[in-house]
Short mmCIF file of C-alpha atoms and ligand atoms in Angstrom, two decimals:
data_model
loop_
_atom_site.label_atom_id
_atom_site.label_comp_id
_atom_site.label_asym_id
_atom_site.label_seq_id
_atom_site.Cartn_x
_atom_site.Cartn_y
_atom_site.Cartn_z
CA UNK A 3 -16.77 3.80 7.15
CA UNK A 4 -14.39 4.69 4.02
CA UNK A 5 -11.92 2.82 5.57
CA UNK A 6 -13.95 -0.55 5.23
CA UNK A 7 -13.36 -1.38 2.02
CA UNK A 8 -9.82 -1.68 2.33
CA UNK A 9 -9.66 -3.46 5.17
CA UNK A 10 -11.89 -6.87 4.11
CA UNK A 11 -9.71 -8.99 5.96
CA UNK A 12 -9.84 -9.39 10.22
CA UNK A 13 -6.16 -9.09 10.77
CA UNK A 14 -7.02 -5.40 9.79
CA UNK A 15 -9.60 -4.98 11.51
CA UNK A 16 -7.58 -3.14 14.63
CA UNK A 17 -5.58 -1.05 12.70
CA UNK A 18 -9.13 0.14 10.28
CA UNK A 19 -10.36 1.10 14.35
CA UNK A 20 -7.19 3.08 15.17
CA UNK A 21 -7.21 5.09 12.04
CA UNK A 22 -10.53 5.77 12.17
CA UNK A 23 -10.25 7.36 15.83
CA UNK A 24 -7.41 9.69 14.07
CA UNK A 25 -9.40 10.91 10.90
CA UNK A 26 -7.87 14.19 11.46
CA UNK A 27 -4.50 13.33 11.74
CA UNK A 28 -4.63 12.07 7.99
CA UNK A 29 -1.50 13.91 6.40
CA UNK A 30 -2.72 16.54 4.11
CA UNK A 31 -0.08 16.22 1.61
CA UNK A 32 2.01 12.54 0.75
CA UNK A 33 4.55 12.53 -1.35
CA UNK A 34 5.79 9.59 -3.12
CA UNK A 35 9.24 8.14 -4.63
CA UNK A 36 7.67 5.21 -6.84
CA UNK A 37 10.93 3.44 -6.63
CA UNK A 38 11.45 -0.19 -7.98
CA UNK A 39 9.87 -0.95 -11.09
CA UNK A 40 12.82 -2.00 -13.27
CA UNK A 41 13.70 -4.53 -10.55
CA UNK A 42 9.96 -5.74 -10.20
CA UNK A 43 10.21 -6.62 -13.86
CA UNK A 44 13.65 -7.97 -13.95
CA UNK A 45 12.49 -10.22 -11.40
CA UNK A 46 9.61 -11.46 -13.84
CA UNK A 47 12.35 -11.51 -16.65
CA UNK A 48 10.30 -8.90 -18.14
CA UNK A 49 11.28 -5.75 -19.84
CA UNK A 50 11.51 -2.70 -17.65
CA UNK A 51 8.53 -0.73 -19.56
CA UNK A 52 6.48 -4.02 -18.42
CA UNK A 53 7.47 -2.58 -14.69
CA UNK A 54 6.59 0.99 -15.61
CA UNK A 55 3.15 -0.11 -16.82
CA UNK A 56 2.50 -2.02 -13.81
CA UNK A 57 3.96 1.26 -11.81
CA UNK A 58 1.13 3.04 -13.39
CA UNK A 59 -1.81 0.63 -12.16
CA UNK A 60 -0.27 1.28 -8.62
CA UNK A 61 -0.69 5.30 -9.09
CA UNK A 62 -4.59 5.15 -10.07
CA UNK A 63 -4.88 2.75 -6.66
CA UNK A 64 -3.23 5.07 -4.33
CA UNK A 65 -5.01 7.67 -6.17
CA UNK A 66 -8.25 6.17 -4.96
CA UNK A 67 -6.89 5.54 -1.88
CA UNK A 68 -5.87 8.32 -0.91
CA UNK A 69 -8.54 10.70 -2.46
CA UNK A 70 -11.12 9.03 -0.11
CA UNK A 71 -9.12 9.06 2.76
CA UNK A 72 -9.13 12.59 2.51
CA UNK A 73 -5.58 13.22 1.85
CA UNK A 74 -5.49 16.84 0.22
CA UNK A 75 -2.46 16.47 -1.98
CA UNK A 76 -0.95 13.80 -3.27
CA UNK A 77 2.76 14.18 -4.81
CA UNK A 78 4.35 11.47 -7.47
CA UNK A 79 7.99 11.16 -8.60
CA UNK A 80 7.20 10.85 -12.04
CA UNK A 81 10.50 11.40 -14.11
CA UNK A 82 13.78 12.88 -12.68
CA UNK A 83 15.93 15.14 -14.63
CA UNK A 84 18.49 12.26 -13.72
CA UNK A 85 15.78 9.70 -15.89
CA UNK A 86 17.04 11.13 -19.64
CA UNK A 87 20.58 9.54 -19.35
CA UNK A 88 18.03 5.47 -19.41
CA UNK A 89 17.84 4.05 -22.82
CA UNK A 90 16.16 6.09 -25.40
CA UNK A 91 13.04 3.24 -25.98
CA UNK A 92 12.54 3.33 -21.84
CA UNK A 93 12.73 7.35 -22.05
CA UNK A 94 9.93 7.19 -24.60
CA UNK A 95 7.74 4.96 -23.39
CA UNK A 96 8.16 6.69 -20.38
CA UNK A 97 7.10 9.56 -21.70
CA UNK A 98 4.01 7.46 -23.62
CA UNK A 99 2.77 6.58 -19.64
CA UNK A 100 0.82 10.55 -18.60
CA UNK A 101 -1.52 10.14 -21.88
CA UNK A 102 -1.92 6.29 -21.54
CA UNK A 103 -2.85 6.81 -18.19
CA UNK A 104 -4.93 9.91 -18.52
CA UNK A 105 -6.70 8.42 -21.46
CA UNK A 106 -8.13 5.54 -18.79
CA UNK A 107 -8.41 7.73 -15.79
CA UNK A 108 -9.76 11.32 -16.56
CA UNK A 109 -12.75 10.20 -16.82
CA UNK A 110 -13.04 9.08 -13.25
CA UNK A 111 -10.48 11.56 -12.26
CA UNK A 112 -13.42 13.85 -13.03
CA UNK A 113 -16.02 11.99 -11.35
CA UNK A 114 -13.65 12.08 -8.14
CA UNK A 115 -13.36 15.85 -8.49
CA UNK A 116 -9.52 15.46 -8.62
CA UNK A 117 -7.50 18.60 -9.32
CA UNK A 118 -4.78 17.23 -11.89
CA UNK A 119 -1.62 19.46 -11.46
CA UNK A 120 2.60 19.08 -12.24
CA UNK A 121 5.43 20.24 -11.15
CA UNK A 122 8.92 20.44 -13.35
CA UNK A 123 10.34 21.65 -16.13
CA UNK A 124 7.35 21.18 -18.46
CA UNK A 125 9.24 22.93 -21.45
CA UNK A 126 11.63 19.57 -21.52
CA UNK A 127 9.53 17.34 -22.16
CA UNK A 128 8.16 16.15 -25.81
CA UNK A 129 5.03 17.97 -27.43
CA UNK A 130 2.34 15.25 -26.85
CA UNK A 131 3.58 14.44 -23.26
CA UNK A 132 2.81 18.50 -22.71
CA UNK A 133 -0.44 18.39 -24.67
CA UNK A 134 -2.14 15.42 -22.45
CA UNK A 135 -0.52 16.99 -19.63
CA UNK A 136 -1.84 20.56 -20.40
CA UNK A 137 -5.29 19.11 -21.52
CA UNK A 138 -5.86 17.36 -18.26
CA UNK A 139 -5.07 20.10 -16.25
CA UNK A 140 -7.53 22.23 -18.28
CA UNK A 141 -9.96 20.27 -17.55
CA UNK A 142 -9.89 19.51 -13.79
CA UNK A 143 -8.68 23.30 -12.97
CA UNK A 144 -11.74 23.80 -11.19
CA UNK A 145 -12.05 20.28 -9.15
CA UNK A 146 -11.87 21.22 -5.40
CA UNK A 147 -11.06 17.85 -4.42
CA UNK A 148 -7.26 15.86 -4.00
CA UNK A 149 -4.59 17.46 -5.81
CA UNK A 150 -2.95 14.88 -7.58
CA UNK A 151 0.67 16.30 -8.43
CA UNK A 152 2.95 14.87 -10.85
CA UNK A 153 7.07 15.67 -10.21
CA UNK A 154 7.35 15.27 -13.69
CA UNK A 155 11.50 16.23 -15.21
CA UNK A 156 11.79 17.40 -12.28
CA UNK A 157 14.90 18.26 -10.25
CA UNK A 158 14.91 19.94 -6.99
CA UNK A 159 18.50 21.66 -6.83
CA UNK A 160 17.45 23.08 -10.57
CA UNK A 161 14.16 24.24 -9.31
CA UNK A 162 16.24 26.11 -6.45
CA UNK A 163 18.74 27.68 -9.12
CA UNK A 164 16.02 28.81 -10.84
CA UNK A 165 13.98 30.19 -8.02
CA UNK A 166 17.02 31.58 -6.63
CA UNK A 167 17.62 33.75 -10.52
CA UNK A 168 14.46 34.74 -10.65
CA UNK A 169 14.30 35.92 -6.86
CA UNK A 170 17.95 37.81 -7.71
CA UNK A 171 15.98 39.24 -10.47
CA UNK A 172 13.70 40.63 -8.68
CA UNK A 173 16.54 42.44 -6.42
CA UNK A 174 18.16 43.92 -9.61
CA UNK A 175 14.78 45.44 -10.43
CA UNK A 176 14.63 46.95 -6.98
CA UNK A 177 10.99 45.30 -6.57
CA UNK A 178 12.85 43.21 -3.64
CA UNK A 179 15.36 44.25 -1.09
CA UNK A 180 18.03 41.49 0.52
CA UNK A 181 17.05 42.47 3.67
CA UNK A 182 13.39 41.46 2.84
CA UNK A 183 14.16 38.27 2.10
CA UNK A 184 12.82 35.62 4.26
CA UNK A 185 12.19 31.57 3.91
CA UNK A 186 8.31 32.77 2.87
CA UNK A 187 10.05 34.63 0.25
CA UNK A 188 11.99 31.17 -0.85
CA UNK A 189 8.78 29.50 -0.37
CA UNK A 190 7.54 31.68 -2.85
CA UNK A 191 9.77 31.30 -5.67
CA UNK A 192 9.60 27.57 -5.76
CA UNK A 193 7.23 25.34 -7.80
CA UNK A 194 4.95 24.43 -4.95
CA UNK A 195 4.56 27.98 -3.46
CA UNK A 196 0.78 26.72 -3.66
CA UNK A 197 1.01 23.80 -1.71
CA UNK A 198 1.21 23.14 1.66
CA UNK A 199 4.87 21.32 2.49
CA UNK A 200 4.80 17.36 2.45
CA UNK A 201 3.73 15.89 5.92
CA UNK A 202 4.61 12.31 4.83
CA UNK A 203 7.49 10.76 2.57
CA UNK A 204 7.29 7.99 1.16
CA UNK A 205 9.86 5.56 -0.48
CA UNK A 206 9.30 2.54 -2.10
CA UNK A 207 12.20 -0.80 -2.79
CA UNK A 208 14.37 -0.05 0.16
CA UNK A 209 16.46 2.87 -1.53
CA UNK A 210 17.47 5.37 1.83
CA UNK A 211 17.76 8.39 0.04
CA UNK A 212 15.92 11.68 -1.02
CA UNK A 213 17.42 11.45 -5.20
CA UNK A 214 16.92 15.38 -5.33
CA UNK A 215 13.31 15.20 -4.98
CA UNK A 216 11.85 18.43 -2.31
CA UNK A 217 15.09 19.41 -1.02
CA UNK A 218 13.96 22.48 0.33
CA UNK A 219 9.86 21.37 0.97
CA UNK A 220 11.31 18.01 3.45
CA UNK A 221 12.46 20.05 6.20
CA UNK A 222 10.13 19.49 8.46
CA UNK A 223 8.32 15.97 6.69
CA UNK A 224 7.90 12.18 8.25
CA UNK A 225 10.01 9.62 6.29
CA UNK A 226 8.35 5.88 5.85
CA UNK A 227 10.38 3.30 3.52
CA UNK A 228 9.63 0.05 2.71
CA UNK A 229 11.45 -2.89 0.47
CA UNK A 230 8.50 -3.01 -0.93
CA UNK A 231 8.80 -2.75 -4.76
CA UNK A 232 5.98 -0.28 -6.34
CA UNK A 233 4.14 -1.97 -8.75
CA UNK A 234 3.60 -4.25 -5.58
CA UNK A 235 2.37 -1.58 -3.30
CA UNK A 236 -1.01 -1.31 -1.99
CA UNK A 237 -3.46 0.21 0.02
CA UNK A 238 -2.80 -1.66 2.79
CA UNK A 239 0.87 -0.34 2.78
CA UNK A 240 -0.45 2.71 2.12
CA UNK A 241 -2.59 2.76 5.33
CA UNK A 242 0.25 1.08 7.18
CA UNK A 243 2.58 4.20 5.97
CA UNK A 244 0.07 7.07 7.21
CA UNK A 245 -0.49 4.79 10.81
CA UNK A 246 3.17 4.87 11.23
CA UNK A 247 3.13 8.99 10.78
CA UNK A 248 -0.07 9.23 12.86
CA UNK A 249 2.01 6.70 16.25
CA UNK A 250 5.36 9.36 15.40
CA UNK A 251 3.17 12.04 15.78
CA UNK A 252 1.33 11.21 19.13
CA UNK A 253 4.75 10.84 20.65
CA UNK A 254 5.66 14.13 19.61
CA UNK A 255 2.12 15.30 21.14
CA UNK A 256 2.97 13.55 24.33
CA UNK A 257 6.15 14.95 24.42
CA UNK A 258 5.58 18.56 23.49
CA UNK A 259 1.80 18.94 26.14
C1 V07 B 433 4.97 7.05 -14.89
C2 V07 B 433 4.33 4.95 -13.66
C3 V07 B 433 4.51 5.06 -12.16
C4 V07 B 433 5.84 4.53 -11.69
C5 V07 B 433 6.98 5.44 -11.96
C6 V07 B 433 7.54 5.53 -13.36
C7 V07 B 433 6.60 5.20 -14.48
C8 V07 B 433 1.71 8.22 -14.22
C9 V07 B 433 2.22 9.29 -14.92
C10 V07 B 433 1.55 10.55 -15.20
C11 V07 B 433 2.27 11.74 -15.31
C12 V07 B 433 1.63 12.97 -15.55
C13 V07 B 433 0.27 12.99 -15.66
C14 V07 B 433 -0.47 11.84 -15.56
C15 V07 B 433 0.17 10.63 -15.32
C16 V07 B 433 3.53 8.92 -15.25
C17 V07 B 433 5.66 9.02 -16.08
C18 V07 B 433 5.93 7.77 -15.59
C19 V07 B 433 6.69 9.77 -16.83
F1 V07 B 433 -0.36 14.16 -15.88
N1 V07 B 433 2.62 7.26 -14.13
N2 V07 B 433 3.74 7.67 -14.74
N3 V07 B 433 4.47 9.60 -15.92
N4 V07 B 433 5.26 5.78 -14.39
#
């Protein structure tokens, strides 16, 4: 079973057994706010690009994780629009972390067949963030397997503006008529028209709150937090996260049959 090798230990042994009976009740897309990675450094007395590095080892595990679980896309808060008021060294090496970590991983992001893909304002960020950015998903255009999406400057009340102008656009030009206008037509303006919405949200180091991240696209999605800090998160509270979504959503079964 996939599930096996994340599960070495006994303890786990009961939970491995009551995913595996729900295989198909994986959610297809997780989304992620990788929340805590200053604090997990401060707590180390290290500097907070030590926590950002460490943050970065954590998104190539749950990559792995969650690619052979079968999860079909897998959504990462990256880099707010909020995160360009931090320091100007923490901005940069911030901005250092998509080729550092696509230098290591693309090559088994290949092997894995995973589809690299961003969402944001792409134009705001510095020319050799874009380039490794735009390189990698070049490359993997084609791979059919997880979608690995990076929320990368993004902001979701400025993606809404923007899908709302071009949208009104579209009205001025008579190619759209108000009365037309429904939440598929929303859907469509938005960065993630592509995607099917989140089915599980994840937060990480006990923050309660969404930060303008999928206003529109969490409608309808599970929430799962945890005080755990995400450097420190692993694929056991990974699993732990989609078993909590798969028990919410047998109660809803049970109560909607
Ligand atoms: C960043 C590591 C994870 C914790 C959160 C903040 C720091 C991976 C990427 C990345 C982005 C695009 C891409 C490939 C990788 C990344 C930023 C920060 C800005 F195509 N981790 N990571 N980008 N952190």
């Amino acid at each position: 079973m996939i599930f096996k090798k994340f599960f070495k230990k006994a303890k786990f042994e009961k939970r491995e057994s009551e995913l595996d009976s729900n295989i198909e009740e994986i959610p297809s897309h997780i989304a992620i706010i990788m929340d805590g990675n200053g604090r997990w450094a401060k707590r180390r007395a290290m500097p907070r690009i030590a926590g950002h590095q460490e943050g970065m080892k954590t998104v190539r595990r749950i990559a792995r994780v969650a690619d052979e679980l079968g999860v079909k896309v897998l959504t990462l808060y990256a880099f707010s629009t909020e995160n360009w008021k931090r320091p100007k060294t923490e901005v940069e090496y911030l901005m250092s972390l998509p080729e550092k970590f696509l230098d290591e991983f693309l090559p088994e992001i290949m092997e894995r067949n995973i589809c690299v893909q961003m969402i944001g304002e792409k134009e705001g960020l510095p020319e050799h963030t874009k380039r490794a950015i735009n390189k990698a998903m070049e490359k993997t255009k084609n791979n059919t397997g997880l979608i690995l999406n990076f929320a990368l400057n993004y902001g979701s009340r400025a993606e809404i503006v923007k899908a709302m102008k071009s949208m009104m656009k579209e009205v001025q030009e008579g190619k759209l008529t108000i009365e037309e206008i429904t939440e598929e037509t929303v859907n469509q303006y938005l960065m993630t028209s592509h995607l099917p919405e989140p089915d599980l949200l994840i937060r990480t180091s006990g923050e309660v709150r969404l930060s303008n991240f999928m206003l529109w696209q969490l409608a309808y999605t599970e929430f799962w937090f945890t005080e755990t800090l995400w450097p420190d998160f692993d694929e056991e509270d990974f699993m732990e996260a989609i078993q909590a979504y798969q028990k919410r959503n047998r109660r809803y079964g049970g109560l909607t049959d």
